[in-house]
Amino acid sequence: KNQVEQSPQSLIILEGKNCTLQCNYTVSPFSNLRWYKQDTGRGPVSLTIMTFSENTKSNGRYTATLDADTKQSSLHITASQLSDSASYICVVKDRGSTLGRLYFGRGTQLTVWP
Amino acid sequence: EADIYQTPRYLVIGTGKKITLECSQTMGHDKMYWYQQDPGMELHLIHYSYGVNSTEKGDLSSESTVSRIRTEHFPLTLESARPSHTSQYLCASSEFGGQGDTQYFGPGTRLTVL
């Protein structure tokens, strides 16, 4: 069964600290993996996308990694800011359908305290 | 910032009412999607469209219906709302629908049925 599991479910850190969010997936055949940021009451916004051959992708203070062999990804946030408080969703796309089916994780709720 | 809009942002209605959630995008995207998201849970695809006059049901069974008469407009209708329909509804669009395609999300409509 195709699934996307994220950990931790929630995380509280102090402003300026770093953190790492985890994503494990069983989606096969794999196409790509995205990390989305969803602010409260808003729609998700894409942060990074990685394909099978990529193992690191950065977007400012966000760095995503992918290990396609172990089917694991992480999102590292450096020097956190209050505006980083949001839900971070791991989304995996399969390669086995015309639509390109997306499998969503439940997200990690990150809270950054001053 | 994606040019995809949803109205209303919040809606509280009584059981049995007919409602239409509006979604419009100005990016000229052919592919559009409706997702349902409960708090702390993953997004579930309920409807999608490849283009004008094309609509398909998603993975999650839904009593809602959709129409696609114009490229930019993808409204979702509930003929008789029930408390079980209480949820957040997210609309998204994408240009190609292919493997590298990005889905852009609207801000969502939070529906409460009393």
mmCIF file of C-alpha atoms in Angstrom:
data_model
loop_
_atom_site.group_PDB
_atom_site.id
_atom_site.type_symbol
_atom_site.label_atom_id
_atom_site.label_comp_id
_atom_site.label_asym_id
_atom_site.label_seq_id
_atom_site.Cartn_x
_atom_site.Cartn_y
_atom_site.Cartn_z
ATOM 1 C CA LYS A 1 0.000 0.000 0.000
ATOM 2 C CA ASN A 2 1.349 3.409 -0.982
ATOM 3 C CA GLN A 3 1.841 5.550 2.100
ATOM 4 C CA VAL A 4 3.693 8.624 3.311
ATOM 5 C CA GLU A 5 4.591 8.835 6.987
ATOM 6 C CA GLN A 6 5.967 11.963 8.630
ATOM 7 C CA SER A 7 7.636 12.529 11.968
ATOM 8 C CA PRO A 8 7.466 14.126 14.372
ATOM 9 C CA GLN A 9 3.766 14.971 14.344
ATOM 10 C CA SER A 10 4.541 18.296 16.020
ATOM 11 C CA LEU A 11 7.657 20.190 17.017
ATOM 12 C CA ILE A 12 8.373 23.314 19.060
ATOM 13 C CA ILE A 13 11.696 25.101 18.710
ATOM 14 C CA LEU A 14 13.129 28.456 19.700
ATOM 15 C CA GLU A 15 13.751 31.148 17.133
ATOM 16 C CA GLY A 16 17.195 30.859 15.577
ATOM 17 C CA LYS A 17 17.505 27.118 16.152
ATOM 18 C CA ASN A 18 17.745 24.468 13.443
ATOM 19 C CA CYS A 19 15.412 21.511 13.025
ATOM 20 C CA THR A 20 14.952 18.457 10.815
ATOM 21 C CA LEU A 21 11.668 16.921 9.733
ATOM 22 C CA GLN A 22 11.416 13.345 8.483
ATOM 23 C CA CYS A 23 9.414 11.651 5.759
ATOM 24 C CA ASN A 24 9.274 7.916 4.954
ATOM 25 C CA TYR A 25 7.341 6.636 1.971
ATOM 26 C CA THR A 26 6.377 3.380 0.318
ATOM 27 C CA VAL A 27 5.090 4.864 -2.955
ATOM 28 C CA SER A 28 6.146 2.872 -5.979
ATOM 29 C CA PRO A 29 6.957 3.457 -8.749
ATOM 30 C CA PHE A 30 8.425 6.731 -7.530
ATOM 31 C CA SER A 31 8.364 9.907 -9.606
ATOM 32 C CA ASN A 32 9.236 12.800 -7.330
ATOM 33 C CA LEU A 33 8.968 14.078 -3.787
ATOM 34 C CA ARG A 34 7.950 17.553 -2.737
ATOM 35 C CA TRP A 35 7.905 19.392 0.531
ATOM 36 C CA TYR A 36 5.067 21.868 0.946
ATOM 37 C CA LYS A 37 4.604 24.545 3.601
ATOM 38 C CA GLN A 38 1.042 25.193 4.736
ATOM 39 C CA ASP A 39 0.369 28.219 6.880
ATOM 40 C CA THR A 40 -2.699 28.080 9.103
ATOM 41 C CA GLY A 41 -5.822 28.761 7.070
ATOM 42 C CA ARG A 42 -3.938 28.785 3.770
ATOM 43 C CA GLY A 43 -3.243 26.378 0.950
ATOM 44 C CA PRO A 44 0.068 24.486 0.693
ATOM 45 C CA VAL A 45 2.976 26.139 -1.112
ATOM 46 C CA SER A 46 5.726 24.087 -2.752
ATOM 47 C CA LEU A 47 9.203 24.481 -1.180
ATOM 48 C CA THR A 48 11.299 21.876 -2.997
ATOM 49 C CA ILE A 49 10.952 19.068 -5.507
ATOM 50 C CA MET A 50 13.343 16.158 -5.931
ATOM 51 C CA THR A 51 13.443 13.398 -8.493
ATOM 52 C CA PHE A 52 15.004 9.961 -8.173
ATOM 53 C CA SER A 53 18.497 11.118 -9.133
ATOM 54 C CA GLU A 54 18.644 14.107 -6.794
ATOM 55 C CA ASN A 55 19.659 13.716 -3.177
ATOM 56 C CA THR A 56 19.835 17.330 -2.005
ATOM 57 C CA LYS A 57 17.879 20.459 -2.913
ATOM 58 C CA SER A 58 18.007 23.836 -1.197
ATOM 59 C CA ASN A 59 15.615 26.755 -1.153
ATOM 60 C CA GLY A 60 17.000 29.495 1.052
ATOM 61 C CA ARG A 61 17.056 28.249 4.636
ATOM 62 C CA TYR A 62 15.268 25.036 3.628
ATOM 63 C CA THR A 63 17.336 22.009 2.559
ATOM 64 C CA ALA A 64 15.676 18.776 1.521
ATOM 65 C CA THR A 65 17.418 15.437 1.181
ATOM 66 C CA LEU A 66 16.288 12.266 -0.514
ATOM 67 C CA ASP A 67 17.505 8.689 -0.194
ATOM 68 C CA ALA A 68 15.570 6.831 -2.872
ATOM 69 C CA ASP A 69 17.065 3.493 -1.811
ATOM 70 C CA THR A 70 15.719 3.658 1.724
ATOM 71 C CA LYS A 71 12.708 5.766 0.645
ATOM 72 C CA GLN A 72 13.415 8.489 3.154
ATOM 73 C CA SER A 73 13.494 12.256 2.915
ATOM 74 C CA SER A 74 14.238 15.024 5.361
ATOM 75 C CA LEU A 75 13.655 18.757 5.449
ATOM 76 C CA HIS A 76 16.223 20.770 7.376
ATOM 77 C CA ILE A 77 15.382 24.314 8.428
ATOM 78 C CA THR A 78 18.305 26.523 9.368
ATOM 79 C CA ALA A 79 18.158 29.520 11.699
ATOM 80 C CA SER A 80 14.410 29.265 12.206
ATOM 81 C CA GLN A 81 12.203 32.335 12.141
ATOM 82 C CA LEU A 82 8.772 32.982 13.627
ATOM 83 C CA SER A 83 7.343 32.906 10.102
ATOM 84 C CA ASP A 84 8.475 29.289 9.758
ATOM 85 C CA SER A 85 5.620 28.287 12.072
ATOM 86 C CA ALA A 86 3.433 26.157 9.799
ATOM 87 C CA SER A 87 2.623 22.607 8.802
ATOM 88 C CA TYR A 88 5.220 20.980 6.544
ATOM 89 C CA ILE A 89 3.799 18.336 4.252
ATOM 90 C CA CYS A 90 5.721 15.652 2.387
ATOM 91 C CA VAL A 91 4.097 14.719 -0.931
ATOM 92 C CA VAL A 92 5.187 11.832 -3.144
ATOM 93 C CA LYS A 93 4.119 11.446 -6.754
ATOM 94 C CA ASP A 94 3.878 8.054 -8.394
ATOM 95 C CA ARG A 95 4.958 7.305 -11.907
ATOM 96 C CA GLY A 96 2.384 4.632 -12.543
ATOM 97 C CA SER A 97 -0.605 6.650 -13.653
ATOM 98 C CA THR A 98 -1.413 9.260 -16.265
ATOM 99 C CA LEU A 99 -2.643 11.674 -13.608
ATOM 100 C CA GLY A 100 0.516 11.283 -11.549
ATOM 101 C CA ARG A 101 -1.181 10.374 -8.305
ATOM 102 C CA LEU A 102 -0.053 12.377 -5.263
ATOM 103 C CA TYR A 103 0.305 10.788 -1.847
ATOM 104 C CA PHE A 104 0.226 13.241 1.055
ATOM 105 C CA GLY A 105 1.672 12.878 4.521
ATOM 106 C CA ARG A 106 -0.223 14.274 7.491
ATOM 107 C CA GLY A 107 2.369 16.947 8.011
ATOM 108 C CA THR A 108 4.615 18.069 10.847
ATOM 109 C CA GLN A 109 3.240 21.048 12.753
ATOM 110 C CA LEU A 110 6.206 23.312 13.508
ATOM 111 C CA THR A 111 5.936 26.095 16.075
ATOM 112 C CA VAL A 112 8.761 28.591 16.463
ATOM 113 C CA TRP A 113 8.805 30.498 19.732
ATOM 114 C CA PRO A 114 10.569 33.832 20.261
ATOM 115 C CA GLU B 1 2.124 33.660 -5.131
ATOM 116 C CA ALA B 2 -0.198 31.525 -7.231
ATOM 117 C CA ASP B 3 -3.178 33.157 -8.945
ATOM 118 C CA ILE B 4 -5.822 30.772 -7.705
ATOM 119 C CA TYR B 5 -8.772 31.980 -5.699
ATOM 120 C CA GLN B 6 -11.444 30.370 -3.596
ATOM 121 C CA THR B 7 -14.656 31.826 -2.212
ATOM 122 C CA PRO B 8 -15.999 31.905 0.330
ATOM 123 C CA ARG B 9 -13.054 31.467 2.725
ATOM 124 C CA TYR B 10 -15.375 30.461 5.567
ATOM 125 C CA LEU B 11 -18.952 29.174 5.430
ATOM 126 C CA VAL B 12 -21.297 28.098 8.212
ATOM 127 C CA ILE B 13 -24.618 26.667 7.065
ATOM 128 C CA GLY B 14 -27.443 24.499 8.264
ATOM 129 C CA THR B 15 -28.101 20.896 7.332
ATOM 130 C CA GLY B 16 -29.917 20.354 4.045
ATOM 131 C CA LYS B 17 -28.739 23.536 2.346
ATOM 132 C CA LYS B 18 -27.319 23.537 -1.155
ATOM 133 C CA ILE B 19 -23.907 25.182 -1.440
ATOM 134 C CA THR B 20 -21.379 25.917 -4.148
ATOM 135 C CA LEU B 21 -17.706 26.480 -3.413
ATOM 136 C CA GLU B 22 -16.035 28.612 -6.044
ATOM 137 C CA CYS B 23 -12.531 28.145 -7.444
ATOM 138 C CA SER B 24 -10.931 30.250 -10.148
ATOM 139 C CA GLN B 25 -7.412 30.452 -11.562
ATOM 140 C CA THR B 26 -5.942 32.984 -13.946
ATOM 141 C CA MET B 27 -2.881 30.973 -14.982
ATOM 142 C CA GLY B 28 -4.557 29.226 -17.916
ATOM 143 C CA HIS B 29 -3.954 25.810 -16.362
ATOM 144 C CA ASP B 30 -5.766 22.866 -17.898
ATOM 145 C CA LYS B 31 -5.652 20.606 -14.831
ATOM 146 C CA MET B 32 -7.676 21.419 -11.732
ATOM 147 C CA TYR B 33 -8.271 19.509 -8.521
ATOM 148 C CA TRP B 34 -10.409 19.526 -5.371
ATOM 149 C CA TYR B 35 -9.020 18.161 -2.115
ATOM 150 C CA GLN B 36 -10.625 17.641 1.279
ATOM 151 C CA GLN B 37 -8.524 18.115 4.412
ATOM 152 C CA ASP B 38 -9.517 17.487 8.019
ATOM 153 C CA PRO B 39 -7.402 18.951 10.872
ATOM 154 C CA GLY B 40 -4.152 17.061 11.339
ATOM 155 C CA MET B 41 -4.922 14.741 8.470
ATOM 156 C CA GLU B 42 -3.608 14.340 4.939
ATOM 157 C CA LEU B 43 -5.214 15.867 1.869
ATOM 158 C CA HIS B 44 -7.566 13.587 -0.041
ATOM 159 C CA LEU B 45 -8.357 14.063 -3.725
ATOM 160 C CA ILE B 46 -12.126 14.172 -4.312
ATOM 161 C CA HIS B 47 -12.396 15.505 -7.884
ATOM 162 C CA TYR B 48 -10.145 16.460 -10.772
ATOM 163 C CA SER B 49 -10.427 17.783 -14.290
ATOM 164 C CA TYR B 50 -8.128 17.550 -17.297
ATOM 165 C CA GLY B 51 -9.848 20.435 -19.062
ATOM 166 C CA VAL B 52 -13.157 21.896 -20.161
ATOM 167 C CA ASN B 53 -16.026 19.373 -19.981
ATOM 168 C CA SER B 54 -13.743 16.820 -18.304
ATOM 169 C CA THR B 55 -14.360 15.795 -14.680
ATOM 170 C CA GLU B 56 -13.392 12.675 -12.755
ATOM 171 C CA LYS B 57 -13.889 11.429 -9.218
ATOM 172 C CA GLY B 58 -10.835 11.174 -7.014
ATOM 173 C CA ASP B 59 -9.750 8.634 -4.449
ATOM 174 C CA LEU B 60 -12.024 9.732 -1.635
ATOM 175 C CA SER B 61 -15.707 9.162 -2.166
ATOM 176 C CA SER B 62 -17.580 12.418 -1.980
ATOM 177 C CA GLU B 63 -21.233 13.376 -2.314
ATOM 178 C CA SER B 64 -20.184 16.615 -3.982
ATOM 179 C CA THR B 65 -20.256 17.268 -7.718
ATOM 180 C CA VAL B 66 -18.110 19.498 -9.928
ATOM 181 C CA SER B 67 -18.341 21.121 -13.329
ATOM 182 C CA ARG B 68 -15.787 22.567 -15.761
ATOM 183 C CA ILE B 69 -17.500 24.776 -18.293
ATOM 184 C CA ARG B 70 -14.648 27.279 -18.511
ATOM 185 C CA THR B 71 -10.917 26.662 -18.187
ATOM 186 C CA GLU B 72 -10.499 29.078 -15.321
ATOM 187 C CA HIS B 73 -13.487 27.990 -13.225
ATOM 188 C CA PHE B 74 -14.003 24.718 -11.293
ATOM 189 C CA PRO B 75 -16.897 25.012 -8.816
ATOM 190 C CA LEU B 76 -17.834 22.295 -6.323
ATOM 191 C CA THR B 77 -21.468 21.786 -5.307
ATOM 192 C CA LEU B 78 -23.116 20.007 -2.392
ATOM 193 C CA GLU B 79 -26.829 19.505 -3.068
ATOM 194 C CA SER B 80 -27.741 18.843 0.574
ATOM 195 C CA ALA B 81 -25.079 19.614 3.138
ATOM 196 C CA ARG B 82 -24.691 17.438 6.235
ATOM 197 C CA PRO B 83 -22.511 17.756 9.355
ATOM 198 C CA SER B 84 -20.247 15.005 7.940
ATOM 199 C CA HIS B 85 -19.318 17.464 5.156
ATOM 200 C CA THR B 86 -17.645 19.760 7.674
ATOM 201 C CA SER B 87 -14.054 20.075 6.493
ATOM 202 C CA GLN B 88 -11.550 22.269 4.666
ATOM 203 C CA TYR B 89 -11.800 22.166 0.885
ATOM 204 C CA LEU B 90 -8.717 23.049 -1.153
ATOM 205 C CA CYS B 91 -8.680 23.745 -4.879
ATOM 206 C CA ALA B 92 -5.503 23.377 -6.930
ATOM 207 C CA SER B 93 -4.403 23.696 -10.530
ATOM 208 C CA SER B 94 -1.432 22.596 -12.608
ATOM 209 C CA GLU B 95 -0.230 23.330 -16.089
ATOM 210 C CA PHE B 96 0.722 19.959 -17.519
ATOM 211 C CA GLY B 97 -0.317 17.245 -15.072
ATOM 212 C CA GLY B 98 2.896 15.431 -15.904
ATOM 213 C CA GLN B 99 5.614 14.057 -13.669
ATOM 214 C CA GLY B 100 7.405 17.340 -13.009
ATOM 215 C CA ASP B 101 4.261 19.356 -12.737
ATOM 216 C CA THR B 102 3.597 21.617 -9.746
ATOM 217 C CA GLN B 103 0.149 21.924 -8.229
ATOM 218 C CA TYR B 104 -0.697 25.424 -7.018
ATOM 219 C CA PHE B 105 -3.203 25.595 -4.208
ATOM 220 C CA GLY B 106 -5.845 28.145 -3.358
ATOM 221 C CA PRO B 107 -6.329 29.395 0.229
ATOM 222 C CA GLY B 108 -9.138 26.932 0.929
ATOM 223 C CA THR B 109 -12.745 27.118 2.093
ATOM 224 C CA ARG B 110 -13.474 26.050 5.646
ATOM 225 C CA LEU B 111 -17.004 24.622 5.674
ATOM 226 C CA THR B 112 -18.999 24.017 8.853
ATOM 227 C CA VAL B 113 -22.392 22.335 8.601
ATOM 228 C CA LEU B 114 -24.524 22.605 11.707
#
